[in-house]
PDB file of C-alpha atoms in Angstrom:
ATOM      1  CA  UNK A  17       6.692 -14.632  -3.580  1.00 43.00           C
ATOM      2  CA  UNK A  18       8.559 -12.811  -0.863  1.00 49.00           C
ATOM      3  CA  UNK A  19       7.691 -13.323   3.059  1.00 49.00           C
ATOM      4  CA  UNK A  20       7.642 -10.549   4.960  1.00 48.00           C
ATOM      5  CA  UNK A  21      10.097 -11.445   7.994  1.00 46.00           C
ATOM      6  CA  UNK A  22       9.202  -8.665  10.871  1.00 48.00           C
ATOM      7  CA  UNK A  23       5.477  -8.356  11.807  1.00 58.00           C
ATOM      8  CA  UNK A  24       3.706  -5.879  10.178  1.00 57.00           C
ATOM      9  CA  UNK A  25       2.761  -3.031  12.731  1.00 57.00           C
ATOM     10  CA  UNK A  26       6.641  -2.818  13.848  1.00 61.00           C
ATOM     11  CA  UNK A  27       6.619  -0.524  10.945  1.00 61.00           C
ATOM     12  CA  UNK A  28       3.988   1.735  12.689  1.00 52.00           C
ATOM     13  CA  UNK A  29       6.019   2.092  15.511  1.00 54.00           C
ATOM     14  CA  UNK A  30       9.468   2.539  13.866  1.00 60.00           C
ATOM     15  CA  UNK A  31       7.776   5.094  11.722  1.00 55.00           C
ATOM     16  CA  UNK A  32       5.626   6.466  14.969  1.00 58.00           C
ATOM     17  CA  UNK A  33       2.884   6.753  12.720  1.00 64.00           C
ATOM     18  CA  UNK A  34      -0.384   5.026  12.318  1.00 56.00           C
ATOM     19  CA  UNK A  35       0.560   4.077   8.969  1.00 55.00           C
ATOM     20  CA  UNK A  36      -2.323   1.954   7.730  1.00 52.00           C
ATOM     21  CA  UNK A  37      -5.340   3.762   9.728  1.00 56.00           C
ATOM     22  CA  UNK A  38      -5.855   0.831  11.621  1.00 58.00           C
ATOM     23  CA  UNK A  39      -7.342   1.148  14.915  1.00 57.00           C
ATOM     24  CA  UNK A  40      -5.248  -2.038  16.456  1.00 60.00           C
ATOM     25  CA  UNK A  41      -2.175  -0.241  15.720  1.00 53.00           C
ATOM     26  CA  UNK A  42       0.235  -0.103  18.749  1.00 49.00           C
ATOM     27  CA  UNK A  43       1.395   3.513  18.142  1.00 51.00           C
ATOM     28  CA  UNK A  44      -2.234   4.093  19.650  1.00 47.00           C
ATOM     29  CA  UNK A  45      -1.521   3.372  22.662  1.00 49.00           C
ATOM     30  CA  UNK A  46       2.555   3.624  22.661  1.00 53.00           C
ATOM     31  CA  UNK A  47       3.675   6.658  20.620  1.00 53.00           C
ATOM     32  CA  UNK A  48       7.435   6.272  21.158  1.00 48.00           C
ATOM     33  CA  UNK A  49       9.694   4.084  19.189  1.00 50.00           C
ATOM     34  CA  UNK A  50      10.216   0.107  19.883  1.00 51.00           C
ATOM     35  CA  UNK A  51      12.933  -1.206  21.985  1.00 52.00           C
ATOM     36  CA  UNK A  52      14.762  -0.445  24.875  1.00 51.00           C
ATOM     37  CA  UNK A  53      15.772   3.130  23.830  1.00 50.00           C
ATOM     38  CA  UNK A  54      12.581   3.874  21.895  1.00 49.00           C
ATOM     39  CA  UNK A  55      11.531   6.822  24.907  1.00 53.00           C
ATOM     40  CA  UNK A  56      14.800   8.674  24.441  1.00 56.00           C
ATOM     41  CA  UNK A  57      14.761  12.196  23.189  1.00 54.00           C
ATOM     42  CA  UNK A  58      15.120  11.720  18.820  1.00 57.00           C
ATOM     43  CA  UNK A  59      18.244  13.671  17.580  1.00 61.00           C
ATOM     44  CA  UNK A  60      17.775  16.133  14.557  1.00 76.00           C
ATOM     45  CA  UNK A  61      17.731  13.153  11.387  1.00 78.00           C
ATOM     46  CA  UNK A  62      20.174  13.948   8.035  1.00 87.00           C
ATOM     47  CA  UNK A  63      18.614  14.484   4.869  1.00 87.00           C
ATOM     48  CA  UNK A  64      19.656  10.842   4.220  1.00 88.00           C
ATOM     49  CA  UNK A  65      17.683   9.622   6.672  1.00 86.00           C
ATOM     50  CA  UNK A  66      14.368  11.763   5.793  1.00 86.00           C
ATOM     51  CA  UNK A  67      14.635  10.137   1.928  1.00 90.00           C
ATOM     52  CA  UNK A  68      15.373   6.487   3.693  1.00 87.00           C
ATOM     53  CA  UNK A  69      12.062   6.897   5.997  1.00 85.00           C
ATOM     54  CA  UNK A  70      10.103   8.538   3.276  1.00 86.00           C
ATOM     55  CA  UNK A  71      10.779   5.679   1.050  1.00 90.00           C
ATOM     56  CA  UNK A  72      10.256   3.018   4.296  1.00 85.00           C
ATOM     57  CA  UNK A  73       7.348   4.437   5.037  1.00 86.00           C
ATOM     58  CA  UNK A  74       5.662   4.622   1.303  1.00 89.00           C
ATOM     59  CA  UNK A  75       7.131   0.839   0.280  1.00 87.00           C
ATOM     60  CA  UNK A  76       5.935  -0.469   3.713  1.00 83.00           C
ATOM     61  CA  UNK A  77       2.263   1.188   3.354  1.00 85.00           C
ATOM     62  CA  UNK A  78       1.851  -1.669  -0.201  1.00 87.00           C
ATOM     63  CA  UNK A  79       2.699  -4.503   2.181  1.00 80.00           C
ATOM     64  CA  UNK A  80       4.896  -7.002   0.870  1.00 69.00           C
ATOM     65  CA  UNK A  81       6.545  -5.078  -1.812  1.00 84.00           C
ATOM     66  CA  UNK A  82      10.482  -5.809  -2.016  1.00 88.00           C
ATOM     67  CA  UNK A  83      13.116  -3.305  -2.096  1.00 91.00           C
ATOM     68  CA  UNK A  84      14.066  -4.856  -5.715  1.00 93.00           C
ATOM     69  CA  UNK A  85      10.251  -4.884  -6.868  1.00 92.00           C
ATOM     70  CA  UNK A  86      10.080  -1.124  -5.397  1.00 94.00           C
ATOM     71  CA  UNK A  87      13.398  -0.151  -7.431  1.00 94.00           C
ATOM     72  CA  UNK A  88      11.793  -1.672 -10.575  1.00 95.00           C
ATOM     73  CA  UNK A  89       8.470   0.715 -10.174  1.00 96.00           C
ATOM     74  CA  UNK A  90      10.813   3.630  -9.757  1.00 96.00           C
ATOM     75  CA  UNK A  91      12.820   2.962 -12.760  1.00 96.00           C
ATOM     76  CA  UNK A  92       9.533   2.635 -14.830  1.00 96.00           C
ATOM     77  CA  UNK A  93       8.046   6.048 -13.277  1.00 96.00           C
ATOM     78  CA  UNK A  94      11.362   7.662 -14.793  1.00 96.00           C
ATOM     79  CA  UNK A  95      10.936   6.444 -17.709  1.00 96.00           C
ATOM     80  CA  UNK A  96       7.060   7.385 -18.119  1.00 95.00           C
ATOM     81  CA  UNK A  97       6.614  11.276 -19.584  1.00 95.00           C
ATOM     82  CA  UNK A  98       5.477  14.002 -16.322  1.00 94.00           C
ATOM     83  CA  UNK A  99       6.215  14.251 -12.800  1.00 96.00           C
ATOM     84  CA  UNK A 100       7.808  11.175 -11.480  1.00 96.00           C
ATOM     85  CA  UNK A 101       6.750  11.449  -7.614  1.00 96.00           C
ATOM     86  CA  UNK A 102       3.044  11.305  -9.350  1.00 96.00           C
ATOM     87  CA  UNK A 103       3.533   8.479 -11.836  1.00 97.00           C
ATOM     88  CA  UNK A 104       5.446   6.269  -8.907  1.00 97.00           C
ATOM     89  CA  UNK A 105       2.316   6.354  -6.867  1.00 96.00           C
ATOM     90  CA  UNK A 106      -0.338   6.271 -10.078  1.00 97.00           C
ATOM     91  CA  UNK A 107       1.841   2.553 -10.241  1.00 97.00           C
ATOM     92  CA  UNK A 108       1.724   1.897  -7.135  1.00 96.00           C
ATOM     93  CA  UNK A 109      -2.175   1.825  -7.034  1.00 97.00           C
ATOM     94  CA  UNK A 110      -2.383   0.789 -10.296  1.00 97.00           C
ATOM     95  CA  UNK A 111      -1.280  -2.865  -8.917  1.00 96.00           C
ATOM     96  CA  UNK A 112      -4.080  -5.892  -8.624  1.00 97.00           C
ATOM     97  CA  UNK A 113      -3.473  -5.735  -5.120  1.00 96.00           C
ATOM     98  CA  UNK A 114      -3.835  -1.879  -4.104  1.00 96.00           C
ATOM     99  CA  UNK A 115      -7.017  -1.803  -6.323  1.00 97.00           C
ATOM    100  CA  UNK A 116      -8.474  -5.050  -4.686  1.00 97.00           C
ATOM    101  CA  UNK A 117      -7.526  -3.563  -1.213  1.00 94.00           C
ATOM    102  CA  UNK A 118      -8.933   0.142  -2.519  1.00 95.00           C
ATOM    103  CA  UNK A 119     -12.297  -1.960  -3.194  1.00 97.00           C
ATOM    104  CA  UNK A 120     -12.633  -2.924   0.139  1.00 95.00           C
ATOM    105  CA  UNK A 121     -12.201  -6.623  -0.747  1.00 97.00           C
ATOM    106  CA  UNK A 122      -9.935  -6.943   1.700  1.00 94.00           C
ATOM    107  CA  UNK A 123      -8.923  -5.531   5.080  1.00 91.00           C
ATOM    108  CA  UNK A 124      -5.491  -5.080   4.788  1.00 89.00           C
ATOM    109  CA  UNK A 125      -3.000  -4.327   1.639  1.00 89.00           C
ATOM    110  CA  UNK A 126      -1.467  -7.895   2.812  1.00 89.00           C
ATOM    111  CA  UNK A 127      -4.886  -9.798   3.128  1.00 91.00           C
ATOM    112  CA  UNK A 128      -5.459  -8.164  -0.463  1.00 94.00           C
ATOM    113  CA  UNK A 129      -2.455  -9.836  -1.513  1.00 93.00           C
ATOM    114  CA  UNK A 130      -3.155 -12.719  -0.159  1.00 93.00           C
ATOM    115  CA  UNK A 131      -6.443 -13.269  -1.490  1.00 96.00           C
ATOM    116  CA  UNK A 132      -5.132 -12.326  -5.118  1.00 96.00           C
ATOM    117  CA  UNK A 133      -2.341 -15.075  -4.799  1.00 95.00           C
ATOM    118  CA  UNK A 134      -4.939 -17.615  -3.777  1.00 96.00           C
ATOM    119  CA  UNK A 135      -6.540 -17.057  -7.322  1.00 95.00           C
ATOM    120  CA  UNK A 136      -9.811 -15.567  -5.986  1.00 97.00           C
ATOM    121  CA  UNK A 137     -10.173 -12.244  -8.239  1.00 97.00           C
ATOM    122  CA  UNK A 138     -10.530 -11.835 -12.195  1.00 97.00           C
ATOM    123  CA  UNK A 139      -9.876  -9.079 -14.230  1.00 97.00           C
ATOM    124  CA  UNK A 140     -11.955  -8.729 -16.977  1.00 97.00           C
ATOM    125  CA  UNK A 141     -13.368 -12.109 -16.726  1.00 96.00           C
ATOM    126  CA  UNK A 142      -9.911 -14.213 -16.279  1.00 96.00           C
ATOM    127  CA  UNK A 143      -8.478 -15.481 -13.220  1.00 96.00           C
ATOM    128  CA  UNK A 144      -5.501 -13.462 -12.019  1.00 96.00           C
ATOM    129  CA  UNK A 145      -3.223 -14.667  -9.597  1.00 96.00           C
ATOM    130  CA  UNK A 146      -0.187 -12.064  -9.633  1.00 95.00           C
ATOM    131  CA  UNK A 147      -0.646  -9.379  -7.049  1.00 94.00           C
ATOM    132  CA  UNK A 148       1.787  -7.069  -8.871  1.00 94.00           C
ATOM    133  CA  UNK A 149      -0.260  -6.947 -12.421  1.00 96.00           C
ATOM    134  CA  UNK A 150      -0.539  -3.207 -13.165  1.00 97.00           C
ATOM    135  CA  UNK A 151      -4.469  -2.836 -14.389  1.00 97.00           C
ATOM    136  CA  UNK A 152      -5.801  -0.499 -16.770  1.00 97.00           C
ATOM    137  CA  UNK A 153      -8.478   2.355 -16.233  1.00 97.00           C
ATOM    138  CA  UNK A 154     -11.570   0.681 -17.879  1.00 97.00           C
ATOM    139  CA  UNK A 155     -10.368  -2.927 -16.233  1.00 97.00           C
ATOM    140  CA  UNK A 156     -13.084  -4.418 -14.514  1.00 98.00           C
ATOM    141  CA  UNK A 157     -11.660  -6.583 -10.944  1.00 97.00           C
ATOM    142  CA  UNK A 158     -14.597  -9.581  -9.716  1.00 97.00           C
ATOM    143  CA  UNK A 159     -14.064 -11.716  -6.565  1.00 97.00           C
ATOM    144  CA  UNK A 160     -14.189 -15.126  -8.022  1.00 95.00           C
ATOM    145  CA  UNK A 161     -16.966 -17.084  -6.476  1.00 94.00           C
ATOM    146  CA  UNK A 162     -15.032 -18.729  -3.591  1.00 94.00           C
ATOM    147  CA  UNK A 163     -14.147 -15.114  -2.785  1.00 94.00           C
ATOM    148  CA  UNK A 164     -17.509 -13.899  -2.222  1.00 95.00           C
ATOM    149  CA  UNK A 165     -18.170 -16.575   0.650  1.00 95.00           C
ATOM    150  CA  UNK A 166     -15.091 -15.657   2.782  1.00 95.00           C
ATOM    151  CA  UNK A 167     -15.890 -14.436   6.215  1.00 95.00           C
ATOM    152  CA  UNK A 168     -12.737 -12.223   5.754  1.00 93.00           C
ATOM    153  CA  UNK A 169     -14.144 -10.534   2.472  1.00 95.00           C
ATOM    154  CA  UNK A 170     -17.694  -9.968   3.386  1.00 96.00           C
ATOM    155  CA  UNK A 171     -16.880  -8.107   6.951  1.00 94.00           C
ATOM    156  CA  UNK A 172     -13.951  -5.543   4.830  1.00 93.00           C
ATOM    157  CA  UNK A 173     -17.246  -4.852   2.322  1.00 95.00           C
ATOM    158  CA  UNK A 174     -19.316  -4.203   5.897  1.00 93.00           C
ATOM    159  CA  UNK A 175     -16.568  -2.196   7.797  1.00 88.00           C
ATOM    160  CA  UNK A 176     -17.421   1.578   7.929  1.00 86.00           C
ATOM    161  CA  UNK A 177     -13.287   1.871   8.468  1.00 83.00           C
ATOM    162  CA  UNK A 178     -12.698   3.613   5.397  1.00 87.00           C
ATOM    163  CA  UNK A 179     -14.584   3.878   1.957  1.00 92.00           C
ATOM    164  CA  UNK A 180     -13.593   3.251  -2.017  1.00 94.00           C
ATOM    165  CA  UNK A 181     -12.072   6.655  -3.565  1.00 96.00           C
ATOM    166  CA  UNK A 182     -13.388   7.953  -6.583  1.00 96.00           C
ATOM    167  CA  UNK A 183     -11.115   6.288  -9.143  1.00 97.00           C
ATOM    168  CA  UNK A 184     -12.799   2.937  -7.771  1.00 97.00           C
ATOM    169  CA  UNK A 185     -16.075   2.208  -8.976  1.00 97.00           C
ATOM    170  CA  UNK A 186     -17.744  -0.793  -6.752  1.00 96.00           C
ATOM    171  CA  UNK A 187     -20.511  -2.519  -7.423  1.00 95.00           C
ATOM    172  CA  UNK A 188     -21.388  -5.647  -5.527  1.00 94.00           C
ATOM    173  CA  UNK A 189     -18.508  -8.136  -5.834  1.00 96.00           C
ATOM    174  CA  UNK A 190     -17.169  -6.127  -9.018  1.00 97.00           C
ATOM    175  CA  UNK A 191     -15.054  -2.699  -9.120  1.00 97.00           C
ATOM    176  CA  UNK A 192     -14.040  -1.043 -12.063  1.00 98.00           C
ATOM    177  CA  UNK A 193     -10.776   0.519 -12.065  1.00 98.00           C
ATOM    178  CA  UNK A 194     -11.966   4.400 -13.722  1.00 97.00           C
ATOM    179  CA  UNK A 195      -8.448   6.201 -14.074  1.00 97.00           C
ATOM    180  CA  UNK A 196      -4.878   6.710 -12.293  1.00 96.00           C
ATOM    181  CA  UNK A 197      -5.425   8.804  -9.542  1.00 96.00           C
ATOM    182  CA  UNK A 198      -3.044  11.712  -8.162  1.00 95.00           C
ATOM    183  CA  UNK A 199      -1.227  11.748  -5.028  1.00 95.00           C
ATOM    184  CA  UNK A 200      -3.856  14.283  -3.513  1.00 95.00           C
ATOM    185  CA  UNK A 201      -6.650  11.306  -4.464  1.00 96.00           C
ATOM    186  CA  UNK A 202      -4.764   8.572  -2.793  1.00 94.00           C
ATOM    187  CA  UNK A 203      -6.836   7.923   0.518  1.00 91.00           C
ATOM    188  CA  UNK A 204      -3.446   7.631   2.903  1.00 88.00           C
ATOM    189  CA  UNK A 205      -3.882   7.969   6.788  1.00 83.00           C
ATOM    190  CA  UNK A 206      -0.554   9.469   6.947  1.00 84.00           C
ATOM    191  CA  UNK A 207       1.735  12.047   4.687  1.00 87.00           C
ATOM    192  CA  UNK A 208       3.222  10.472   2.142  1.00 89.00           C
ATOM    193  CA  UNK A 209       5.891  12.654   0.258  1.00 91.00           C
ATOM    194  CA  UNK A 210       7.088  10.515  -2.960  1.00 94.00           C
ATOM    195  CA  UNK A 211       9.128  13.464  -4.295  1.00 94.00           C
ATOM    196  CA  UNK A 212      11.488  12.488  -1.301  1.00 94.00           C
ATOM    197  CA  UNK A 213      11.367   8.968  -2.384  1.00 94.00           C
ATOM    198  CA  UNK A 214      12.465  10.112  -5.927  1.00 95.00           C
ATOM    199  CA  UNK A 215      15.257  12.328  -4.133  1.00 94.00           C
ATOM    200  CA  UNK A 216      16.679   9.180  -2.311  1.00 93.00           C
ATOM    201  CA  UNK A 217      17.352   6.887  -5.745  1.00 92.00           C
ATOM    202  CA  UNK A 218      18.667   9.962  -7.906  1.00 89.00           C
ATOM    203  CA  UNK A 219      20.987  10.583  -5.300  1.00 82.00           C
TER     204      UNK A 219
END
């Protein structure tokens, strides 16, 4: 498993976007950029560097997702038929760990995967302890019954902070994966543009 090295909400503020929706993010109360020149005027960015922050921004949003892990979901959204921007993000949320966080099972996409590591969720009945699983529309995801007592679990279920999208079905402690959603159906606080993603590995 890889360890994230930088804390998480640096990313928020290198990005000078709220990217999670969360409302401890510091770009609410600092909207210019970390470090000692973070307040100076932002020169016009290359083409380059629109791709590189597209694709920063969209791999940092899934939490601890590596730059090789990343490359490998891009290489398989080439390789599926249709519009490869789409299929990269239908695989994105089609891992254990988006759909668990997408459930509201966890706060966070890194508490998700944290919680899927520790072996508290099944699919379809069987413990399943690898975050980046890809499940299947008609998969059904169950906290495991350690799961269901954690203070951390119940109060995401509670939290009015956001809600399941459609191609989540919840019920209780279960949610049933229905289908691959589109980009427009993917709940993101922020603009995420994967056809610049694609644009910056077929370069």
């Amino acid at each position: 498993m890889s360890k994230r090295t930088s804390a998480k909400y640096k990313l928020d503020r290198r990005m000078g976007e709220n990217v999670w929706g969360r409302p401890k993010s510091p770009i609410n109360r600092r909207e210019y950029g970390p470090g000692q020149h973070g307040q100076r005027r932002k020169s016009k960015m290359s083409d380059f560097g629109i791709q590189l922050r597209a694709k920063q921004k969209l791999k940092g949003y899934y939490g601890d997702v590596t730059e090789k892990q990343f490359k490998k979901v891009y290489a398989e959204a080439v390789r599926m038929k249709g519009d490869t921007s789409q299929n990269l993000i239908g695989l994105l949320e089609r891992r254990l760990a988006s759909v668990v966080y997408r459930a509201k099972f966890a706060p966070t996409p890194f508490a998700a995967r944290q919680i899927v590591n520790h072996g508290h969720i099944l699919v379809n009945g069987r413990k399943c302890n690898i975050a980046s699983a890809l499940v299947k529309p008609g998969d059904v995801i169950e906290l495991g019954s350690k799961g269901r007592e954690m203070t951390l679990v119940l109060e995401s279920m509670q939290s009015s902070e956001r809600d399941a999208p459609e191609y989540v079905s919840v019920e209780g402690f279960k949610a049933t994966y229905v289908r691959v959603p589109t980009l427009d159906e993917v709940p993101y606080p922020v603009k995420m543009e994967p056809n610049l993603v694609v644009e910056f590995y077929s370069r």
